[in-house]
Coordinates of C-alpha atoms in Angstrom, one line a residue:
Chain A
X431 CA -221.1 -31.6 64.6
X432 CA -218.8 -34.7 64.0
X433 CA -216.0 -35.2 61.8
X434 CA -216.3 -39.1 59.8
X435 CA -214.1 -41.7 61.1
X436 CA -212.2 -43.1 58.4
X437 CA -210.1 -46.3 57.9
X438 CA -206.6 -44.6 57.6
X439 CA -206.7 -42.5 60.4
X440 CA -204.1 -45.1 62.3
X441 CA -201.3 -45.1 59.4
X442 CA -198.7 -43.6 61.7
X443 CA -197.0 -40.2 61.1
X444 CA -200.1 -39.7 58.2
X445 CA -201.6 -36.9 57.7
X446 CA -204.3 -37.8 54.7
X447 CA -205.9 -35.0 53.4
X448 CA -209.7 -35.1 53.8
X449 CA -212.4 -33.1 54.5
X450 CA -211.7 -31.8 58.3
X451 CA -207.9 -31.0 57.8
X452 CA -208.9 -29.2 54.6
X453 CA -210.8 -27.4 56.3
X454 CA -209.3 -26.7 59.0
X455 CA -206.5 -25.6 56.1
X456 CA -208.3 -23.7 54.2
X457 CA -206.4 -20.3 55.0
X458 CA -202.6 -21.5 54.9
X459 CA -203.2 -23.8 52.0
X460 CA -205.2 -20.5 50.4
X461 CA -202.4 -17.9 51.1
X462 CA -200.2 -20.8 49.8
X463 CA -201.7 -21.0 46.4
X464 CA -201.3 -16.9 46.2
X465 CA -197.8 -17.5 45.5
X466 CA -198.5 -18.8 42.3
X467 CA -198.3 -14.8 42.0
X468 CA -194.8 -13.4 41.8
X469 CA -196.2 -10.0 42.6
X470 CA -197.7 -11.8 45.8
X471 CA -194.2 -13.6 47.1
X472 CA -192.7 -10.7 47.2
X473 CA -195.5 -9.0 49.3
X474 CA -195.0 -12.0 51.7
X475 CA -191.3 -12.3 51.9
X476 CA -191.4 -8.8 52.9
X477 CA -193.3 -9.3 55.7
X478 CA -194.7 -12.8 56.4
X479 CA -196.9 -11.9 59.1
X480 CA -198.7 -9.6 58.1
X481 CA -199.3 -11.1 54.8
X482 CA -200.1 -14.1 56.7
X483 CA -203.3 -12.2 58.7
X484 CA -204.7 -11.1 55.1
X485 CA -206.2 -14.5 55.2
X486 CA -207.0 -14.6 58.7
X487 CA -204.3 -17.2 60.0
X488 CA -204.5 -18.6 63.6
X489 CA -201.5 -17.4 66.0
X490 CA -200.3 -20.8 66.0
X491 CA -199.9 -21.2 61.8
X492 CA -198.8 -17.9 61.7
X493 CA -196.0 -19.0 63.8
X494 CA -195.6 -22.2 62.2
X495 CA -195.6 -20.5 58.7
X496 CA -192.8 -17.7 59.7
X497 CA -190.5 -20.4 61.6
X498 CA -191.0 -23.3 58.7
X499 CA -192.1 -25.6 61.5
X500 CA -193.7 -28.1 58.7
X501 CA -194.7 -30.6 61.1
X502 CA -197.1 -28.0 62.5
X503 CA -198.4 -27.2 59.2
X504 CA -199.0 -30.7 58.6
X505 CA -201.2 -30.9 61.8
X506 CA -203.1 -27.5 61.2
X507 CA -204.5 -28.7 57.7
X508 CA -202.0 -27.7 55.3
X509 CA -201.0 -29.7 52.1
X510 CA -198.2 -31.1 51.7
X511 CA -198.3 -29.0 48.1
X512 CA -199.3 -26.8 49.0
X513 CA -196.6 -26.1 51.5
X514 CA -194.2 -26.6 49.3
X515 CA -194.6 -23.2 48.1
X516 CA -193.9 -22.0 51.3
X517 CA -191.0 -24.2 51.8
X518 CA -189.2 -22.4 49.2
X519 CA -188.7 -18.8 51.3
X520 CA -187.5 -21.2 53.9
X521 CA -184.6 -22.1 51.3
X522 CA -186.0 -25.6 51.7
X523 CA -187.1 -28.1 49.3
X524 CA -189.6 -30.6 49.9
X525 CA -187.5 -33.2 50.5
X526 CA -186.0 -30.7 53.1
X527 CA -189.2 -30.5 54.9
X528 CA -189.8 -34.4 55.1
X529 CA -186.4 -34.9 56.9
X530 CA -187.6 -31.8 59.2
X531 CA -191.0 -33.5 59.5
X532 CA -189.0 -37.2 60.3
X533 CA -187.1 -35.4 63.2
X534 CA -183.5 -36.5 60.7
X535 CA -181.7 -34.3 58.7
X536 CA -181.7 -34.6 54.7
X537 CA -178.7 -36.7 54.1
X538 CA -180.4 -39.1 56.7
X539 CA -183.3 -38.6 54.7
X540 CA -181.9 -39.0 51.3
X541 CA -179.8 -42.3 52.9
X542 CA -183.1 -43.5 54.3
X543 CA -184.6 -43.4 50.8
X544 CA -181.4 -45.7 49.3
X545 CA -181.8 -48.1 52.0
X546 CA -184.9 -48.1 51.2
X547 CA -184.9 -48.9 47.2
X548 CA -181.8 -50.9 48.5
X549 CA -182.1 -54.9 46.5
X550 CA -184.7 -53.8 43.9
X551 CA -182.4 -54.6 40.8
X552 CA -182.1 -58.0 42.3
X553 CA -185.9 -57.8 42.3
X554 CA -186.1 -57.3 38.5
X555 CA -183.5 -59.6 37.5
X556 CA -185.9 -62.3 39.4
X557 CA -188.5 -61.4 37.3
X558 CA -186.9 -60.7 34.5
X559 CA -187.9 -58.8 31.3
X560 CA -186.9 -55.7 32.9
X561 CA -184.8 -52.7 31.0
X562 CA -181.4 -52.3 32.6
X563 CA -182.2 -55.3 34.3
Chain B
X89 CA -211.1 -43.7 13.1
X90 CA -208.9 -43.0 16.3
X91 CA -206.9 -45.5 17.4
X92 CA -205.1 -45.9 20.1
X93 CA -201.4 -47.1 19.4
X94 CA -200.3 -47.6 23.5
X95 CA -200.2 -46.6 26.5
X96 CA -197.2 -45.0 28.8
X97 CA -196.6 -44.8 32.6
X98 CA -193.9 -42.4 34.0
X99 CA -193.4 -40.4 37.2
X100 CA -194.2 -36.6 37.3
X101 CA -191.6 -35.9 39.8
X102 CA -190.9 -31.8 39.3
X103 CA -187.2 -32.7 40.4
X104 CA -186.8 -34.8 37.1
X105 CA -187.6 -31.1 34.9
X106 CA -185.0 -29.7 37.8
X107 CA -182.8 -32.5 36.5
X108 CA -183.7 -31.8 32.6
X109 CA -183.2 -28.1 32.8
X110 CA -179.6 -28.6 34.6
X111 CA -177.8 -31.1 32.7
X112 CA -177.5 -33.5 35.1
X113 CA -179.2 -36.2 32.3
X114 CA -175.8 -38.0 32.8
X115 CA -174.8 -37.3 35.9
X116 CA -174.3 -40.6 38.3
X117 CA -177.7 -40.3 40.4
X118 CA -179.7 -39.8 37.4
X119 CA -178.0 -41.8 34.3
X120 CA -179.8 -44.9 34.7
X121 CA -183.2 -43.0 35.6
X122 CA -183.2 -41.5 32.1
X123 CA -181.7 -44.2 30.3
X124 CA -185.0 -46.1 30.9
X125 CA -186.6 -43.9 28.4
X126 CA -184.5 -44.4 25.5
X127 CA -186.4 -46.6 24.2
X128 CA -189.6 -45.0 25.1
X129 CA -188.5 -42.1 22.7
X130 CA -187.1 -44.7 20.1
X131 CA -191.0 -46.0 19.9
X132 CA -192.5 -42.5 20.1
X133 CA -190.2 -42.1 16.9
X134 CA -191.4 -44.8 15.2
X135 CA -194.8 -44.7 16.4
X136 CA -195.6 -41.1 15.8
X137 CA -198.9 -40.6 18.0
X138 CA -200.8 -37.5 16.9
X139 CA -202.1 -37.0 20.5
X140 CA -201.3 -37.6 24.6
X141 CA -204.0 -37.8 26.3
X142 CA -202.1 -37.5 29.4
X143 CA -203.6 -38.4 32.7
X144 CA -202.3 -36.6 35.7
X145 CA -203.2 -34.7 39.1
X146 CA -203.1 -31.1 39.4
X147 CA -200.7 -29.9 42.4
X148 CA -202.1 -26.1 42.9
X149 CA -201.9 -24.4 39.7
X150 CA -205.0 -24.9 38.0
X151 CA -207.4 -25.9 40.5
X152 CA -207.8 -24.5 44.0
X153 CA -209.2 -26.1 46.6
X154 CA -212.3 -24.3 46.6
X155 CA -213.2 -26.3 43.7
X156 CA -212.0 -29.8 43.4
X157 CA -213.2 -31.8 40.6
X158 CA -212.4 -35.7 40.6
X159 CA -212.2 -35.9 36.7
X160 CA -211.4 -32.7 34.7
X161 CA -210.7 -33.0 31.0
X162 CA -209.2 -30.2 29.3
X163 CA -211.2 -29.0 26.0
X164 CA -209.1 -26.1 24.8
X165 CA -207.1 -25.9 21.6
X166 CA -204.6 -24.5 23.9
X167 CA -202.8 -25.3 27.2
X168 CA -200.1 -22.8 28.9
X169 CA -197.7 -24.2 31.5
X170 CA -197.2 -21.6 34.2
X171 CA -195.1 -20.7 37.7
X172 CA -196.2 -22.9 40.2
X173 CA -194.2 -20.7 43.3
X174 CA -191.2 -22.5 43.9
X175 CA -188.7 -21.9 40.7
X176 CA -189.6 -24.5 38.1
X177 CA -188.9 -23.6 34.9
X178 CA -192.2 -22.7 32.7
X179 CA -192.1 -24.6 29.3
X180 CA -194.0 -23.7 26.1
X181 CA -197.0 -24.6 25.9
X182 CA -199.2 -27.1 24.1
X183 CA -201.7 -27.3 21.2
X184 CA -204.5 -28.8 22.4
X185 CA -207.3 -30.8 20.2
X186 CA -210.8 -29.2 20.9
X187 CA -213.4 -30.9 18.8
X188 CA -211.4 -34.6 20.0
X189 CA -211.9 -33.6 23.3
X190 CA -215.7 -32.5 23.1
X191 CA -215.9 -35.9 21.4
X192 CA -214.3 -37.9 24.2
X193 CA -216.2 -35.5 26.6
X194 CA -219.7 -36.5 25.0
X195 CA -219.1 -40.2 24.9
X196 CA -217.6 -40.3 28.6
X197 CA -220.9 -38.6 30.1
X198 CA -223.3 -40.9 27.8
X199 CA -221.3 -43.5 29.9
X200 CA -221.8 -42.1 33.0
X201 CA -218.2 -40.7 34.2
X202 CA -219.7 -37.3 34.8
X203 CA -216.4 -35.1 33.2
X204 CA -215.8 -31.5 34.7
X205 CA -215.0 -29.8 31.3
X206 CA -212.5 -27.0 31.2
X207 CA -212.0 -24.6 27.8
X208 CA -208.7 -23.4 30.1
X209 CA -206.4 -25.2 32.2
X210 CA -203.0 -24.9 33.0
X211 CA -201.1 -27.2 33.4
X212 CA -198.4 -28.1 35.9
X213 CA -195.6 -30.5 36.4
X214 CA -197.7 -33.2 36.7
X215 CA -198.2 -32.7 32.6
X216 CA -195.4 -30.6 31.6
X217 CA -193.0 -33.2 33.3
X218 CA -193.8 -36.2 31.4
X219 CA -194.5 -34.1 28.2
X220 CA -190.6 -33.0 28.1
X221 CA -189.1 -36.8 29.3
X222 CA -190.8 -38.5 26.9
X223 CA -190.5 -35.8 23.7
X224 CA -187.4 -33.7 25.0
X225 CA -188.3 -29.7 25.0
X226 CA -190.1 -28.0 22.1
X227 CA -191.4 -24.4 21.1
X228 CA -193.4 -26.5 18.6
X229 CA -194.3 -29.6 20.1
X230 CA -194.3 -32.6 17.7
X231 CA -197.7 -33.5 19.5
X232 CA -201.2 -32.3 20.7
X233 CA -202.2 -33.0 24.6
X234 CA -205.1 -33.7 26.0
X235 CA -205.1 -32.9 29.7
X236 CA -207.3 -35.7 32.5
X237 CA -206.7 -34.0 35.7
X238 CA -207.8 -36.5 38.0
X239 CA -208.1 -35.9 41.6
X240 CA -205.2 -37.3 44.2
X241 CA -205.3 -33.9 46.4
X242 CA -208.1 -33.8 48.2
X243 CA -209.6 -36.9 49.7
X244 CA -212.3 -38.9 49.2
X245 CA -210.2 -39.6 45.9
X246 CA -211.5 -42.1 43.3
X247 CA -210.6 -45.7 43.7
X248 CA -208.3 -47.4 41.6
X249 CA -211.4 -49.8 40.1
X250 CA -213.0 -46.3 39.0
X251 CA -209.9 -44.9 37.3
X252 CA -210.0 -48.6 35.7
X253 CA -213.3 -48.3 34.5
X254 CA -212.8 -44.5 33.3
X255 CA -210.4 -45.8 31.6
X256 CA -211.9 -48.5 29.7
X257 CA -215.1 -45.4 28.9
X258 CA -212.2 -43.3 27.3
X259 CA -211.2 -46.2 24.9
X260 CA -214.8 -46.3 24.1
X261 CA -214.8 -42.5 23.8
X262 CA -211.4 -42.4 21.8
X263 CA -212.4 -45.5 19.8
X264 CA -215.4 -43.9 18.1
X265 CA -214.3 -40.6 17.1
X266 CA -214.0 -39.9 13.5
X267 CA -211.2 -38.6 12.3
X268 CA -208.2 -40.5 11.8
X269 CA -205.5 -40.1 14.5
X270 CA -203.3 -41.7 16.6
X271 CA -203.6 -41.7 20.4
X272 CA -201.8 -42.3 23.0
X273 CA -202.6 -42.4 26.5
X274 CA -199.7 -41.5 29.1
X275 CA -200.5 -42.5 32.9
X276 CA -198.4 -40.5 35.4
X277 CA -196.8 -40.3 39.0
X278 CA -196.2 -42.8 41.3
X279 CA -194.6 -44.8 42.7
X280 CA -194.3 -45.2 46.1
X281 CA -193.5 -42.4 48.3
X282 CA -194.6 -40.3 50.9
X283 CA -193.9 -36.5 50.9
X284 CA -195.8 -35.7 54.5
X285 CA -195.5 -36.5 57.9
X286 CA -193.0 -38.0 60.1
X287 CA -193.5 -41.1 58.1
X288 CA -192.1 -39.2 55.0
X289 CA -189.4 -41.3 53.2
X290 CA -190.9 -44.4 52.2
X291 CA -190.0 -46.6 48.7
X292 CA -191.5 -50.0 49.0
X293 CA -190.0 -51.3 45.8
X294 CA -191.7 -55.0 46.1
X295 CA -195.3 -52.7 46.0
X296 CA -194.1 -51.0 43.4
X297 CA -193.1 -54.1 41.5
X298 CA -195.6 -56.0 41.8
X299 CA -197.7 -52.8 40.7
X300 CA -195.8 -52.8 38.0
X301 CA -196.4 -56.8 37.4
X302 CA -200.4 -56.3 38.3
X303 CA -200.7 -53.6 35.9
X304 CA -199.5 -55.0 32.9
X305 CA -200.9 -59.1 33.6
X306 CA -203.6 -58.7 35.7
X307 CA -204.9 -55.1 36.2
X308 CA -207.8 -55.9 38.0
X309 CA -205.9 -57.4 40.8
X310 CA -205.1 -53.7 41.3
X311 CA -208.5 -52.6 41.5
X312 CA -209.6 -54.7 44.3
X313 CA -206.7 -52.5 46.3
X314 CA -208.5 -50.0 48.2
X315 CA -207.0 -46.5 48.6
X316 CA -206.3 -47.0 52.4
X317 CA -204.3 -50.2 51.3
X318 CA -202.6 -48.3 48.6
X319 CA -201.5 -45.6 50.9
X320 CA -200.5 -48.1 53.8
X321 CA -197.9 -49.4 51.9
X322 CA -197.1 -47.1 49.1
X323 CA -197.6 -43.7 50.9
X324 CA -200.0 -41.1 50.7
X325 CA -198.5 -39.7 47.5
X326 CA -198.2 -43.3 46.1
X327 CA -201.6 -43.2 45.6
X328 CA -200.9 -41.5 42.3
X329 CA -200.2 -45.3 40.7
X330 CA -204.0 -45.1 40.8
X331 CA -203.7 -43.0 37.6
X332 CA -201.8 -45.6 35.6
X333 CA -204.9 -47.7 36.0
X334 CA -206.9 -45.3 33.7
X335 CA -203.9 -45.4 31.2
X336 CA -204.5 -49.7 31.6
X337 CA -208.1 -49.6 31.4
X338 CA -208.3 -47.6 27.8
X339 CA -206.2 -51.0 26.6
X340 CA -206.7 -54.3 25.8
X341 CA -207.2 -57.3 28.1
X342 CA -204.1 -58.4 27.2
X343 CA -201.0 -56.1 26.2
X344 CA -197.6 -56.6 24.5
X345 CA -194.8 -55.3 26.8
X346 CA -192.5 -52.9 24.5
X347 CA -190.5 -52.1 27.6
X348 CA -190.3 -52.0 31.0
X349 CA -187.6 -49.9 33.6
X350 CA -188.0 -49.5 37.5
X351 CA -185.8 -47.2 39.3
X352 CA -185.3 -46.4 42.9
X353 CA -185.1 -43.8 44.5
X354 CA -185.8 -40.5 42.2
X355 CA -185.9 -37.8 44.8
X356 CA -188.6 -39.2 47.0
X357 CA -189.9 -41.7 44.7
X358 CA -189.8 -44.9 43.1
X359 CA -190.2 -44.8 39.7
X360 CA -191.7 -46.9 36.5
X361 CA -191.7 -46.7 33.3
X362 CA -194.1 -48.7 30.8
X363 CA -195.0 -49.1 27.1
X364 CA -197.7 -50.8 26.3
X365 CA -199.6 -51.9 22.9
X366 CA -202.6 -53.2 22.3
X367 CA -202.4 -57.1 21.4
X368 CA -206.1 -56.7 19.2
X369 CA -207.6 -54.0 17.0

């Protein structure tokens, strides 16, 4: 058995979401979609482990799932969507959990995203044509 | 017959309803952000389409990932916004247009874009979101939707040439049904950003100009992109700009611009805003 190379797999600090990761995934992006349920966030935030082996997590992302350690979701198949709704008992949003992920905290995070969009209304007044140009 | 009277892009960003539902339409961060659809509103006004068909990716209400279709077209007469989990605030929700849809559905197999067909889907932000910036909140909304749920989730995704070609199968499709309306298509999401992994954060606002640029003067310049390209430089989530291409495909070679607004960043995300009309019949 062997997994399909695939021409993105060396986009740094990416986590794409094929095949393998989802599923290797399946379970936490699964219990993830059950909180679409309000009936079934409440069953989890009162105890997340245990809700958590219900659909047969690993040690390691029932750990990562209790702690918020989103990195570690990342890398055991979960969904960036998906783990939003998990983000959310964590009081976190998901811009939250991309600082967390980047190692920065979120007003690092939301200055990176300035920087980065930093120039663009020079941009459009090149081209022109532009509303609010 | 149907005709198609334009096409819109817009994000689907849920923090833009967040924004909606708390005021903050004036507030410093967001002001110019929802300025750039002013005039979007004035032409929906003036324009008075009779049906969205509005083309957007599902982000784990409807579909699962058990099941994972790469085009999904809703069919019902009715579509219900619901909770997605994490606090958004669930909207009315929409009439839908059942026979139009069968019709589309019909013609869009006959040419080979094999539709998954759904009599119920809810839908999510990725809907509900451009639904309420572009026609403010209704319990009666002044028009029917047409859900395209097109796949971004789950890879292998469909390329940007196949949402261009789906797209120019659904002007086909829309172009030869019988009854008299107005349609409009809506392409949503986008731009760039990345929500995932330590390379979360990125807005490459000369991609997504030049996106912009490609889309509206030479849309097939944007097809030969490939989705690893696409996500190199726009992020993995920027790959949703593939969806504006089935928006461009249903029109004409050539389009008049009615307007055009870029804004960077909106949450995690830069973000476009396009109308544009056919320039034949």
């Amino acid at each position: 058995m062997s997994w399909d190379k695939h021409d993105y797999d060396h986009i740094p600090g990416t986590y794409v979401f094929n095949g393998e990761r989802s599923a290797q995934g399946y379970g936490i992006n699964k219990m993830a979609f059950s909180f679409n349920d309000a009936s079934n966030r409440e069953e989890f935030a009162g105890d997340m482990d245990a809700y958590c082996r219900k659909f047969q997590l690993s040690d390691e992302a029932r750990a990562a799932v209790v702690a918020g350690d989103f990195l570690s979701l990342m890398r055991l198949g979960g969904n960036i969507y998906y783990l939003a709704k998990i983000a959310i008992f964590h009081g976190l949003t998901v811009q939250d959990a991309g600082a967390q992920m980047g190692g920065i905290s979120t007003d690092q995070f939301k200055a990176k995203l300035l920087n980065n969009s930093e120039g663009f209304e020079q941009q459009l007044h090149t081209i022109g044509g532009y509303f609010h140009g | 017959m149907a005709k198609i009277v334009g096409g819109i892009t817009t994000s689907h960003i849920p923090a833009i309803g967040n924004a909606i539902s708390q005021g903050l339409r004036h507030d410093t961060y967001w002001e110019r952000f929802f300025d750039g659809y002013t005039p979007v509103k004035e032409w929906l006004a003036k324009v008075k389409p009779d049906v969205a068909i509005v083309v957007a990716n599902d982000h784990g209400l409807n579909f699962f990932l058990d099941t994972m279709p790469t085009f999904a077209m809703g069919t019902a007469q009715r579509y219900e916004n619901a909770d997605e989990g994490w606090g958004l605030k669930t909207l009315t929700g929409f009439d839908g247009d059942a026979p139009f849809s069968w019709h589309m559905i019909e013609s869009l197999v006959a040419d080979k874009f094999d539709m998954t067909i759904c009599q119920e889907m809810r839908v999510d932000h990725g809907f509900v979101v451009p639904m309420t910036v572009l026609w403010g909140e209704h319990d009666k909304w002044p028009v029917k939707l047409v859900p395209l749920a097109v796949n971004t989730v789950q890879h292998p995704l469909p390329t940007a040439e196949r949402c261009f070609e789906l797209g120019k199968a659904l002007r086909t499709a829309i172009e030869s049904y019988g009854e008299d309306i107005k349609v409009v298509i809506v392409g949503t999401g986008g731009m760039s950003h990345q929500l995932q992994g330590e390379r979360a954060g990125i807005i490459d606002t000369d991609f997504d100009i030049e996106c912009i640029e490609n889309i509206i003067h030479n849309p097939e310049k944007f097809t030969q992109l490939s989705n690893t390209e696409i996500m190199e430089r726009a992020g993995t989530e920027g790959i949703e700009t593939i969806m504006w291409m089935v928006m461009r495909g249903a029109l004409t070679e050539k389009v008049k611009v009615v307007h055009k607004h870029y804004h960077a960043p909106i949450s995690n995300t830069g973000a476009g805003v396009l109308v544009l009309e056919n320039t034949e019949e």
